[in-house]
Short mmCIF file of C-alpha atoms in Angstrom, two decimals:
data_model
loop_
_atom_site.label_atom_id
_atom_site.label_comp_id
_atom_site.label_asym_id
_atom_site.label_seq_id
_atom_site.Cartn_x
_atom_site.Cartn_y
_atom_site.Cartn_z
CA UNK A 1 0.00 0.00 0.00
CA UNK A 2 1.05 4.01 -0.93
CA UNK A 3 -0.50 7.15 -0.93
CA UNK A 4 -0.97 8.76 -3.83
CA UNK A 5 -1.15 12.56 -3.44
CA UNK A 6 -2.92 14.65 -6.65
CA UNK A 7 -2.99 18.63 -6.17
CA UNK A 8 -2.84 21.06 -8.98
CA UNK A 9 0.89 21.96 -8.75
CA UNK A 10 3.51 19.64 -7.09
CA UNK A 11 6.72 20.74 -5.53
CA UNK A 12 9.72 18.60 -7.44
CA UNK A 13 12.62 20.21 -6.47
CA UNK A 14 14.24 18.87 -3.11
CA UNK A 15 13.43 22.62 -1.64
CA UNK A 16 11.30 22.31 1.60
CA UNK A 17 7.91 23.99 0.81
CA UNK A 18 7.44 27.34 3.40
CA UNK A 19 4.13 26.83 3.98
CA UNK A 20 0.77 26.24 3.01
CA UNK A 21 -0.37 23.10 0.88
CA UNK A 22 2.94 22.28 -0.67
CA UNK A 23 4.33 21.93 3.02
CA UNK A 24 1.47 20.11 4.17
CA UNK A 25 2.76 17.12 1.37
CA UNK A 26 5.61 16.90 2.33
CA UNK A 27 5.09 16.62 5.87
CA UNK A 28 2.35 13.98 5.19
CA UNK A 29 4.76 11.74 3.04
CA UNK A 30 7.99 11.83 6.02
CA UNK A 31 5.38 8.92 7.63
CA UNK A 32 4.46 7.43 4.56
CA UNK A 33 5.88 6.26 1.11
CA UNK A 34 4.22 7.53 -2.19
CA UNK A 35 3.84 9.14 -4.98
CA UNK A 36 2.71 13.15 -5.81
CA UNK A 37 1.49 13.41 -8.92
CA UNK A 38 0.20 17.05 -10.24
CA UNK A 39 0.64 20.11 -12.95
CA UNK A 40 4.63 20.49 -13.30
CA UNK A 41 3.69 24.42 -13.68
CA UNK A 42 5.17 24.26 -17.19
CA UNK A 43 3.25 25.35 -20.54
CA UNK A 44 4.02 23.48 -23.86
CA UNK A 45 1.46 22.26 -26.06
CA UNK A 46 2.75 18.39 -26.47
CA UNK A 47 2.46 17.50 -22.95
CA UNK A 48 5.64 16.64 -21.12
CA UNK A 49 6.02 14.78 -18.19
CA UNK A 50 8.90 14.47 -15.66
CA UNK A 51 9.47 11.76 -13.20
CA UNK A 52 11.79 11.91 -9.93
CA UNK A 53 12.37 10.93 -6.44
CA UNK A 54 13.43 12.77 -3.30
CA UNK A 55 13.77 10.60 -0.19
CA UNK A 56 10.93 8.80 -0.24
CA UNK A 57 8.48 10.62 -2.59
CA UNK A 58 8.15 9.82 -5.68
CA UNK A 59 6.76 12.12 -8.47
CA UNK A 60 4.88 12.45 -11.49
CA UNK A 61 4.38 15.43 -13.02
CA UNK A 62 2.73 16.62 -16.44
CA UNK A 63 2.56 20.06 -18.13
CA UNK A 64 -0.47 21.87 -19.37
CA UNK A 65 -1.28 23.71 -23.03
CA UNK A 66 -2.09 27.05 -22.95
CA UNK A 67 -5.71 26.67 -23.56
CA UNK A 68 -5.65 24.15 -20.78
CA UNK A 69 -4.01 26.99 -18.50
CA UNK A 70 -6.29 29.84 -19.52
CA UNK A 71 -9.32 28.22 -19.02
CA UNK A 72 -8.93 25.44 -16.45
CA UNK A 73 -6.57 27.07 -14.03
CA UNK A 74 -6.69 31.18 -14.57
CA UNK A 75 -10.32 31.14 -15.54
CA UNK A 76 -12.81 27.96 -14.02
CA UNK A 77 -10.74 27.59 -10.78
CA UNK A 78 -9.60 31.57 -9.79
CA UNK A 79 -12.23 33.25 -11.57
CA UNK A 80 -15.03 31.33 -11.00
CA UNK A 81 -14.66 28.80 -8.22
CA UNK A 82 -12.22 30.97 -5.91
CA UNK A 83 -14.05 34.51 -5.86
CA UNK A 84 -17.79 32.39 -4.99
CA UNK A 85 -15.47 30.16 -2.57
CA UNK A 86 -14.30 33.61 -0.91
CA UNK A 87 -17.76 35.50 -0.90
CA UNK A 88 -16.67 37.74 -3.86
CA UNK A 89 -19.28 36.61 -6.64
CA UNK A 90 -18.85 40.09 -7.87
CA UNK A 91 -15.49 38.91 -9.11
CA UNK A 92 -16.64 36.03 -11.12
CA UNK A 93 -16.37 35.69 -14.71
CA UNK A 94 -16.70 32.85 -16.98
CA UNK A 95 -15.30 32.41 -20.42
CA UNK A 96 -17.22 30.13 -22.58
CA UNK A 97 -15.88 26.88 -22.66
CA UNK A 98 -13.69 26.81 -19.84
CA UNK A 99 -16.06 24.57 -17.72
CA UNK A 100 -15.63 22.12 -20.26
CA UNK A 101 -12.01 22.57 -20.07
CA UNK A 102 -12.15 22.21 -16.55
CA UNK A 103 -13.40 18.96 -17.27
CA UNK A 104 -10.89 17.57 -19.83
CA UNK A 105 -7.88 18.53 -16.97
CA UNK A 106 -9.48 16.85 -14.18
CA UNK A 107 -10.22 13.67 -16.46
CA UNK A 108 -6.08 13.90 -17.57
CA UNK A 109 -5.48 14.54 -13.67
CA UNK A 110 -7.92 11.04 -13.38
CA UNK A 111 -6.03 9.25 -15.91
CA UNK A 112 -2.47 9.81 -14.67
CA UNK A 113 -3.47 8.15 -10.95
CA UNK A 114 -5.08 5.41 -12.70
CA UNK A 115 -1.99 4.38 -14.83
CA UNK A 116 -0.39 4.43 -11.38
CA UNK A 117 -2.80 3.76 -8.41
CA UNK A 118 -3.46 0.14 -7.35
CA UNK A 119 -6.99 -0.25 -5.32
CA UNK A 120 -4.78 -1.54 -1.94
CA UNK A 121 -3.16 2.95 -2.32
CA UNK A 122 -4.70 5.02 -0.96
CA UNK A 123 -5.70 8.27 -3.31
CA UNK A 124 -5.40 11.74 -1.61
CA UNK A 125 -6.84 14.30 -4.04
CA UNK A 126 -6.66 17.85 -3.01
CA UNK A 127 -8.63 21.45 -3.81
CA UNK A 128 -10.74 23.19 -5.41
CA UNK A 129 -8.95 22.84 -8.72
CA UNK A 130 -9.54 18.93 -8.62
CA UNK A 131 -13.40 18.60 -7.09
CA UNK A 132 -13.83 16.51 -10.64
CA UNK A 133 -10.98 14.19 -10.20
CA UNK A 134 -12.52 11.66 -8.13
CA UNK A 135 -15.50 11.16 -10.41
CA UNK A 136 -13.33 11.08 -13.50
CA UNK A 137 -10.95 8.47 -11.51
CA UNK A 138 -14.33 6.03 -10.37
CA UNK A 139 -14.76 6.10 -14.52
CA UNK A 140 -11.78 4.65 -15.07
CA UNK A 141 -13.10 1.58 -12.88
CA UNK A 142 -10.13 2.14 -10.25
CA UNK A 143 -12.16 1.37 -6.64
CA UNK A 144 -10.04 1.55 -3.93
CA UNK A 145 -9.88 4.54 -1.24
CA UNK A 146 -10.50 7.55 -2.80
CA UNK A 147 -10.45 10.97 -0.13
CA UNK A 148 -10.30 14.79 -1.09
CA UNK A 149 -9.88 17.70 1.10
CA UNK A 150 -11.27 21.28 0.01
CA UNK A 151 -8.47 23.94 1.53
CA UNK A 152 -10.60 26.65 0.52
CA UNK A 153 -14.07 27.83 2.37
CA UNK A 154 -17.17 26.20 1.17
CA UNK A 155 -19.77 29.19 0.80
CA UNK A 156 -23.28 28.91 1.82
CA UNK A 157 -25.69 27.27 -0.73
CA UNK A 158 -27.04 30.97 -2.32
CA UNK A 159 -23.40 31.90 -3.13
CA UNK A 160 -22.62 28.04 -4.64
CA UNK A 161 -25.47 28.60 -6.31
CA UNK A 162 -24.39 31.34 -8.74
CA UNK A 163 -21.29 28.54 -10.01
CA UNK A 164 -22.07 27.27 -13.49
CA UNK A 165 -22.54 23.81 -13.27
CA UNK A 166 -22.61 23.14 -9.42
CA UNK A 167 -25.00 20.41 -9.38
CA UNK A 168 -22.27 18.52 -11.61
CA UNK A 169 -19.74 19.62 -9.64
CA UNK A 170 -20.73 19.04 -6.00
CA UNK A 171 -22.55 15.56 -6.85
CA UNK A 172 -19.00 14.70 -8.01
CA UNK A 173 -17.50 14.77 -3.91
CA UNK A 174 -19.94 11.41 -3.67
CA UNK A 175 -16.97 9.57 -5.56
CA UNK A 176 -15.42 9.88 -2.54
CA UNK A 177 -14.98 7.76 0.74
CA UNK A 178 -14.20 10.89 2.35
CA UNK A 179 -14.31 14.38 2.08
CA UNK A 180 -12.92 16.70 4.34
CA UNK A 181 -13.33 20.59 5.03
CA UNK A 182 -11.54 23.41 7.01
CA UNK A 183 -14.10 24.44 9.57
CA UNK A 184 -17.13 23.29 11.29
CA UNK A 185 -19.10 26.25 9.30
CA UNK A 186 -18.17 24.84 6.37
CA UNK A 187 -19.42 20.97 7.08
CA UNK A 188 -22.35 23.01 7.77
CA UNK A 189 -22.85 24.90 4.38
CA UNK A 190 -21.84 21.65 2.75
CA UNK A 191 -24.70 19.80 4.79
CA UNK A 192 -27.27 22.55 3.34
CA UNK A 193 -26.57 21.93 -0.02
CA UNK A 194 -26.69 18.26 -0.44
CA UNK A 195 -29.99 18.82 1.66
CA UNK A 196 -31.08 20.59 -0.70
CA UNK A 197 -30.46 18.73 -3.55
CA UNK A 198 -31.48 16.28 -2.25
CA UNK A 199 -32.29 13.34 -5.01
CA UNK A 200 -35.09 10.23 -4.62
CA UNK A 201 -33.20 7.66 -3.18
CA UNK A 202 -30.12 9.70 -1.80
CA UNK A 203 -29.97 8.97 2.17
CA UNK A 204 -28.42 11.86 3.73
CA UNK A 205 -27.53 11.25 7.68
CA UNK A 206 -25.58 13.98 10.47
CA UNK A 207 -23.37 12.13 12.86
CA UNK A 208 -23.45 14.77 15.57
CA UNK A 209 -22.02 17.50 14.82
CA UNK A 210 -19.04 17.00 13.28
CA UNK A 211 -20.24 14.63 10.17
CA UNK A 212 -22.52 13.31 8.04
CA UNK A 213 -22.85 10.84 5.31
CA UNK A 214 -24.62 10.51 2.08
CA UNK A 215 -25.59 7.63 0.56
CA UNK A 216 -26.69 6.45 -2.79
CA UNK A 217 -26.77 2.86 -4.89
CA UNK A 218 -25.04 0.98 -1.92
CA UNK A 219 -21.98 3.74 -1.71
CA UNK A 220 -21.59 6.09 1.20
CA UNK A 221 -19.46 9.54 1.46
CA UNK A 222 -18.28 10.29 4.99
CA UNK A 223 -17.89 14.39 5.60
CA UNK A 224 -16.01 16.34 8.69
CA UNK A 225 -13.99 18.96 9.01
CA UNK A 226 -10.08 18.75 9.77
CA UNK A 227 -8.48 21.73 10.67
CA UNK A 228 -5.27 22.29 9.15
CA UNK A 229 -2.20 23.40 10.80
CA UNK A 230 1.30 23.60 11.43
CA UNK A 231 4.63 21.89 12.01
CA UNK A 232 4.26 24.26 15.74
CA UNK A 233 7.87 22.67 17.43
CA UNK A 234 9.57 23.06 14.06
CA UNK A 235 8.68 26.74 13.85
CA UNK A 236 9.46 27.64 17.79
CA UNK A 237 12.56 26.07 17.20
CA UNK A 238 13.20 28.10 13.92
CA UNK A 239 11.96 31.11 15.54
CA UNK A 240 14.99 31.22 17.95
CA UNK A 241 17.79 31.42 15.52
CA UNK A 242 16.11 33.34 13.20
CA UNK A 243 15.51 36.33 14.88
CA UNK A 244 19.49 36.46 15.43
CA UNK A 245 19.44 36.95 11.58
CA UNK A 246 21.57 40.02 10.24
CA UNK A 247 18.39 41.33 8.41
CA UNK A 248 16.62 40.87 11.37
CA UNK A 249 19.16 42.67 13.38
CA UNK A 250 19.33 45.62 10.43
CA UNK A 251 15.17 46.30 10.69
CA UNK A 252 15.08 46.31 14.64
CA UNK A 253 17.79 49.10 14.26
CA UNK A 254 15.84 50.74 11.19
CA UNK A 255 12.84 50.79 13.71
CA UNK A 256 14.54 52.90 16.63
CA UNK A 257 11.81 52.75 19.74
CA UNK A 258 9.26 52.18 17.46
CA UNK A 259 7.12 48.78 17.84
CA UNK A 260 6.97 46.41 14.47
CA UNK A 261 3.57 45.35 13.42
CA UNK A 262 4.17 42.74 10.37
CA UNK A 263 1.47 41.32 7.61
CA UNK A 264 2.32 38.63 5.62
CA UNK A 265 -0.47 37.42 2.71
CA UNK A 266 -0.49 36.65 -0.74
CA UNK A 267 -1.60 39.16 -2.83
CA UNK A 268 -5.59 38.31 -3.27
CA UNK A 269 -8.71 40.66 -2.85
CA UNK A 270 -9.55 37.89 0.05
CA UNK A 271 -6.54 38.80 2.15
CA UNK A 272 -8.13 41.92 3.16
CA UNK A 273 -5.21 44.31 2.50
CA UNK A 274 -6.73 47.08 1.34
CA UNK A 275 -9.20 46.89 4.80
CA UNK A 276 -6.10 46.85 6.53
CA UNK A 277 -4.31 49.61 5.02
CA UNK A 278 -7.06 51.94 5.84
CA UNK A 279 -7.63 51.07 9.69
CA UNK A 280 -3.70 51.49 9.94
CA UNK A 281 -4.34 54.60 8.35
CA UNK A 282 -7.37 55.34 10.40
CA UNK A 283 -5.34 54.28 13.39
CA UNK A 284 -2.63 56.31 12.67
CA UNK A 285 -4.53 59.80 12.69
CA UNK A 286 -6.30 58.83 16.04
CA UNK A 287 -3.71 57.93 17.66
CA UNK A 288 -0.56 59.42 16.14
CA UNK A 289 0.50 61.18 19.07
CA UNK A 290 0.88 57.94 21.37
CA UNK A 291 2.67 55.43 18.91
CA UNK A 292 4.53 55.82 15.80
CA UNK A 293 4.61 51.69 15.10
CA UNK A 294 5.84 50.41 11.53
CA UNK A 295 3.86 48.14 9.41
CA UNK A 296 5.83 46.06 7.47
CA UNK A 297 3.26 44.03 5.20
CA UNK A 298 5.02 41.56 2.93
CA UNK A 299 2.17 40.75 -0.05
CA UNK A 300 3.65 37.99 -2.03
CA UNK A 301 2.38 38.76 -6.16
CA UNK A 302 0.22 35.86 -7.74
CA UNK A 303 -2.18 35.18 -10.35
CA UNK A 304 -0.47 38.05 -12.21
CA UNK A 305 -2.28 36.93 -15.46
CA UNK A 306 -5.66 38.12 -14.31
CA UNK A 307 -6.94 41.85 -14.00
CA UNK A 308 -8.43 41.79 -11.15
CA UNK A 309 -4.45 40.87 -9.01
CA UNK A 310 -3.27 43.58 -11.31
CA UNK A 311 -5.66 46.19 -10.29
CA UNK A 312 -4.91 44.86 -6.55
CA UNK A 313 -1.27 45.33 -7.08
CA UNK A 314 -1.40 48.58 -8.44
CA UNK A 315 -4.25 49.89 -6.12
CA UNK A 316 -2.59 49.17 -2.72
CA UNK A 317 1.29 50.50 -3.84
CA UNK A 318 -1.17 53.91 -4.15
CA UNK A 319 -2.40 53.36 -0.85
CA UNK A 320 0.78 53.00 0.69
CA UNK A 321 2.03 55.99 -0.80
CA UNK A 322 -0.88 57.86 0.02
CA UNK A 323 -0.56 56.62 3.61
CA UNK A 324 3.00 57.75 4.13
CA UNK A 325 2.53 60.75 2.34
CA UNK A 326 -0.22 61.87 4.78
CA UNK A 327 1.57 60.61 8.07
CA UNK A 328 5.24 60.05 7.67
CA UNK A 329 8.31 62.44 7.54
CA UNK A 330 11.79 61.94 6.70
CA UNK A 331 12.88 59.77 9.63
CA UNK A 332 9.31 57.48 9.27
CA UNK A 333 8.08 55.53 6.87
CA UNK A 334 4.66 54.52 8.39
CA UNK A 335 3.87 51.23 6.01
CA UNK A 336 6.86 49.19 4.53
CA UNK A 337 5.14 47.94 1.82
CA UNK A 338 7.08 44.83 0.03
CA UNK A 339 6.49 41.71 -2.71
CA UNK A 340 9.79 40.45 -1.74
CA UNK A 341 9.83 36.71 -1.35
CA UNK A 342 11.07 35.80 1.84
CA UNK A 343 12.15 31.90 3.08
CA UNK A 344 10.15 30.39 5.47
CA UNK A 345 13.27 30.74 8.40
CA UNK A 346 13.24 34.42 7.85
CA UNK A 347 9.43 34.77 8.20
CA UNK A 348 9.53 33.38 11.74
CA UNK A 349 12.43 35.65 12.43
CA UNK A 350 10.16 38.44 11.41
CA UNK A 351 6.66 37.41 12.83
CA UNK A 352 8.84 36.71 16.43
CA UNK A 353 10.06 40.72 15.93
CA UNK A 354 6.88 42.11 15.77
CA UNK A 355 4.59 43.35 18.56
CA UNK A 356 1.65 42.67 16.07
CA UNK A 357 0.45 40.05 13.77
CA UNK A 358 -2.27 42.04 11.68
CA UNK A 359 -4.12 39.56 9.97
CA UNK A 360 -7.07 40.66 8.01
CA UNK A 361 -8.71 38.05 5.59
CA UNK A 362 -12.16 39.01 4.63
CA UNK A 363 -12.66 35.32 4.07
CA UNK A 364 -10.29 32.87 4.18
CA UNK A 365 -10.30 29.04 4.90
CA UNK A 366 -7.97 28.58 7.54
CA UNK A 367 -4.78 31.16 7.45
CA UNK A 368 -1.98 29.44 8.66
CA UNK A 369 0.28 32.87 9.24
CA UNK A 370 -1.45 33.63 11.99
CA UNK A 371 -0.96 29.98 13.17
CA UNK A 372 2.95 30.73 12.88
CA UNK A 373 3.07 34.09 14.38
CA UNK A 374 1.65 32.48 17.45
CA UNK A 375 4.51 29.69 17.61
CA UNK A 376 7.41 32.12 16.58
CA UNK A 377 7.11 33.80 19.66
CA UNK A 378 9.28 34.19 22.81
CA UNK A 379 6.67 33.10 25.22
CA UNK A 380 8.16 35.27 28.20
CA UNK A 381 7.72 38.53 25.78
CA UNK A 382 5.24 37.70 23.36
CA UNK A 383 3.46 39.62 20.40
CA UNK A 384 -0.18 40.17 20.17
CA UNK A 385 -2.58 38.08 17.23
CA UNK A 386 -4.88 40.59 15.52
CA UNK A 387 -6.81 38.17 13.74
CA UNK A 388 -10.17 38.65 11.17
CA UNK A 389 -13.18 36.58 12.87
CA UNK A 390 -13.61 35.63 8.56
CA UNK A 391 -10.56 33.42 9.35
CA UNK A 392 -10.89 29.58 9.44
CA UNK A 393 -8.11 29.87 12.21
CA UNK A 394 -10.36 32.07 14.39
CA UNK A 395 -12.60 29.25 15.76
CA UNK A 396 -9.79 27.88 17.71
CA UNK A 397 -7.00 30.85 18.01
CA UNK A 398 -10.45 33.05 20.15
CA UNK A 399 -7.73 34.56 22.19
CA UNK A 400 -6.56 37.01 19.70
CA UNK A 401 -7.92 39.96 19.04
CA UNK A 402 -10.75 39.33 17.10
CA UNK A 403 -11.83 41.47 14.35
CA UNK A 404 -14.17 42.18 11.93
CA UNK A 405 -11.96 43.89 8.49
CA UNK A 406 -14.69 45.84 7.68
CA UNK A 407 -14.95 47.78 10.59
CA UNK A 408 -12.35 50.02 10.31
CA UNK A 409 -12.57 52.06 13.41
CA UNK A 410 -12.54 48.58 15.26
CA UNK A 411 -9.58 47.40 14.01
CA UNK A 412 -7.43 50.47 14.41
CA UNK A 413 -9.12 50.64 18.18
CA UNK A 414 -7.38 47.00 18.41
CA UNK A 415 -4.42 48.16 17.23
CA UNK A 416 -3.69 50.46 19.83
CA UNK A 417 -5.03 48.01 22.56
CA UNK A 418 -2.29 45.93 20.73
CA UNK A 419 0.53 47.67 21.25
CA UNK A 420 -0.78 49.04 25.14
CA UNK A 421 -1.34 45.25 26.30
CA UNK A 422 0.52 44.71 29.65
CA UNK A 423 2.99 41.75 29.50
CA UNK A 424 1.07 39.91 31.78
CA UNK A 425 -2.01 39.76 29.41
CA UNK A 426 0.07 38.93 26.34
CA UNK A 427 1.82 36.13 27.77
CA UNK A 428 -1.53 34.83 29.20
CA UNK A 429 -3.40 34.99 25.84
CA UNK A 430 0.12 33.94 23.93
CA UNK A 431 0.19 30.81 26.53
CA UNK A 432 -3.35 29.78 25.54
CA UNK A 433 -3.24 29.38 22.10
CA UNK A 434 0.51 27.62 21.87
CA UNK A 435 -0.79 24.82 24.05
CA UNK A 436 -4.02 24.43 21.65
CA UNK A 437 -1.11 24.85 18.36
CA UNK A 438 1.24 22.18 20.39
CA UNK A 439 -1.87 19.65 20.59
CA UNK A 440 -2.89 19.79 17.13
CA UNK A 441 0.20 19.86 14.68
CA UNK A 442 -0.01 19.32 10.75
CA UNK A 443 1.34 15.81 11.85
CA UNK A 444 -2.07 15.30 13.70
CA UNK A 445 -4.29 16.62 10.70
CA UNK A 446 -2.54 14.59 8.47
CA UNK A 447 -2.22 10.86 10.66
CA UNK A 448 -6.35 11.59 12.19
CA UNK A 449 -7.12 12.18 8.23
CA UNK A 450 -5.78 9.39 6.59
CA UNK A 451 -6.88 7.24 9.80
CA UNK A 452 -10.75 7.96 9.00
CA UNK A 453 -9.80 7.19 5.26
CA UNK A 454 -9.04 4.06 6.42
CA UNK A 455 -11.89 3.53 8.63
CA UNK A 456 -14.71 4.78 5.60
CA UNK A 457 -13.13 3.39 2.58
CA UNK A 458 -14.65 0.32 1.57
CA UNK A 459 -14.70 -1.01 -2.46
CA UNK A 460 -16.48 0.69 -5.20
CA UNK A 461 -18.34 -0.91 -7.92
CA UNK A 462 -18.00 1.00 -11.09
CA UNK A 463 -18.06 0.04 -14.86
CA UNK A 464 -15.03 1.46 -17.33
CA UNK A 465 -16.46 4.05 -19.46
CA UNK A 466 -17.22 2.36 -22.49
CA UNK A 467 -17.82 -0.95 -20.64
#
């Protein structure tokens, strides 16, 4: 037996991933052999594929046409499925024909596990890119345990609604043995839906309040949520000698007395960044006269190919400017705005540096930043977690400062309560949520998930296509 992770991209070089889904992998593969199979990243219109090993993953990778990258990846998935995901249907836009695009990749993403899955592997299939996969891979006749995990929020059933096709697409998670989601709000939006939809026949069943089933022709579909999280020793530990960095070193002397609050997002309308921008700037002019703190607000670029990120981009380097026009002077630079790309070793150097973590999604799945601001800190001085209540991560990190990014008097009020919290109460509130991040690791997600694969999978009867 193997498991046989499928995302979108996959990470071949022997680099270790900084964070997010590419990190999760590889963590999940140093207990287990297997195989990664996924989108190389690389255009060409014969399709290539690559093959290699690193310690013990093995990996398969393919490359996508242009069409195939326009309309499958840039248009279906980020400018359909991702704004309606992240409560922005103003932001979709279809181009006709890409759903049936969408299609043809996950069927190719289908085919390449079947040439290589056995029904004793396990199949790990994961995002919103891929919610096809598993139905395409059933086709094929392959019948062994078959999970997916949706990293994204699942919107409630009058946003999934306005996707094209979502009947097709969400009947397509009851390939599955298991599916599993970020929070418990989004088991419940999931719940509504299928209720909904509900088809003669179809036995839908809750199991408390963390699960349900559905049912149809003999084959059942567990659902729960599984928080994800993060390697949390791994990053104290990195935390330490990181902070002793030179760069590190260079910005606390750039900053004089004046406290550090740090941001670090990719640059997406659902990171909240321009919300942020203006309660630091509303925070600034109320209470100017009290603090002068620095925000340093890394905003990695991405999805450069679409509009809407350029519009972002361009939008928020006027906002800074505008920000430290109106409130800085030659010895202070208010906002540090950057797109730099900074390792994952440095980041924990940074996030331990700051006072504040200002973390502002207006929706976002789980946010594991704020996750890792909380475990980079010294625990006898620690930083304060502002964090957006919109955040997946809010439901178990409540000892932050919760916010809400649209209320921008609000979050520059927590700001200053930020930066004015006695030691005492920081350490208190820091102590809290590092126990909760030192009980459930990305080891435990991963190990509990694959456990309750094992426990739900059970053999599929399906005919080839064309049988």
């Amino acid at each position: 037996m193997k498991l046989i992770i499928v995302s979108n991209r996959v990470s071949y070089d022997e680099k270790p991933q900084s964070g997010g889904l590419a990190a999760a992998i590889q963590d999940t593969f140093k207990s287990i052999n297997g195989m990664w199979i996924g989108w190389s990243g690389e255009i060409s219109e014969e399709v290539q594929r690559k093959n290699g090993k690193y310690e013990n993953i093995e990996y398969k990778v393919f490359s996508l046409n242009e069409k195939e990258y326009q309309d499958y990846y840039l248009n279906f998935s980020n400018e359909v499925l991702w704004p309606v995901c992240h409560l922005r249907p103003s932001y979709l836009r279809l181009i006709e024909n890409s759903y049936a695009t969408y299609q043809k990749v996950n069927q190719q993403f289908a085919q390449e596990v079947a040439a290589n899955a056995k029904d004793q592997d396990l199949v790990w299939v994961h995002d919103y890119h891929l919610l096809l996969t598993g139905y395409f891979l059933r086709q094929t006749g392959h019948g062994g345990a078959l999970a997916y995990f949706h990293h994204i929020p699942i919107p409630p059933l009058d946003l999934i609604r306005t996707i094209p096709h979502h009947c097709e697409i969400f009947s397509g998670l009851t390939s599955y043995d298991l599916v599993g989601v970020q929070t418990k709000n989004d088991l419940k939006n999931l719940f509504e839906y299928f209720n909904h939809y509900k088809q003669p026949g179809v036995v839908i069943q809750t199991q408390g309040e963390d699960a349900f089933y559905v049912e149809q022709d003999g084959q059942s579909t567990h659902f729960s949520y599984y928080p994800i999280s993060i390697d949390t020793k791994k990053i104290e530990e990195m935390s330490k000698i990181s902070i002793e960095e030179k760069e590190i070193h260079h910005l606390k002397e750039s900053l004089g007395h004046r406290q550090l609050l740090i941001g670090v997002d990719r640059l997406d309308y659902s990171k909240g960044l321009e919300n942020k921008f203006h309660a630091f700037d509303t925070f600034l002019k109320n209470y100017a006269a009290q603090h002068q703190p620095v925000l340093l607000q890394i905003a990695n670029k991405s999805r450069s190919d679409l509009n809407s990120y350029q519009d972002l981009c361009s939008g928020l380097e006027a906002l800074a400017s505008s920000i430290n026009g109106d409130h800085g002077n030659p010895s202070y630079t208010p906002i540090r705005y950057v797109n730099t790309v900074y390792d994952h070793a440095s980041l924990t150097g940074l996030y331990r540096a700051a006072r504040v973590g200002l973390v502002t999604p207006t929706k976002d799945g789980m946010n594991l930043v704020a996750k890792e601001f909380v475990a980079s800190q010294n625990p006898e001085d620690p930083g304060v977690l502002i964090l957006s209540e919109f955040a997946g991560a809010a439901s178990e990190l409540n000892e932050a400062l919760l916010i809400n990014p649209f209320h921008t008097q609000s979050v520059a009020q927590s700001i200053a309560q930020a930066l004015e919290m006695p030691q005492w109460e920081r350490v208190q509130r820091h102590r809290s949520m590092l126990k909760k991040l030192r009980a459930h690791t990305i080891q435990t997600w991963h190990e509990r998930f694959i456990a309750d694969l094992m426990e739900h999978c059970h053999p599929r009867r399906w005919r080839r296509t064309g049988s």
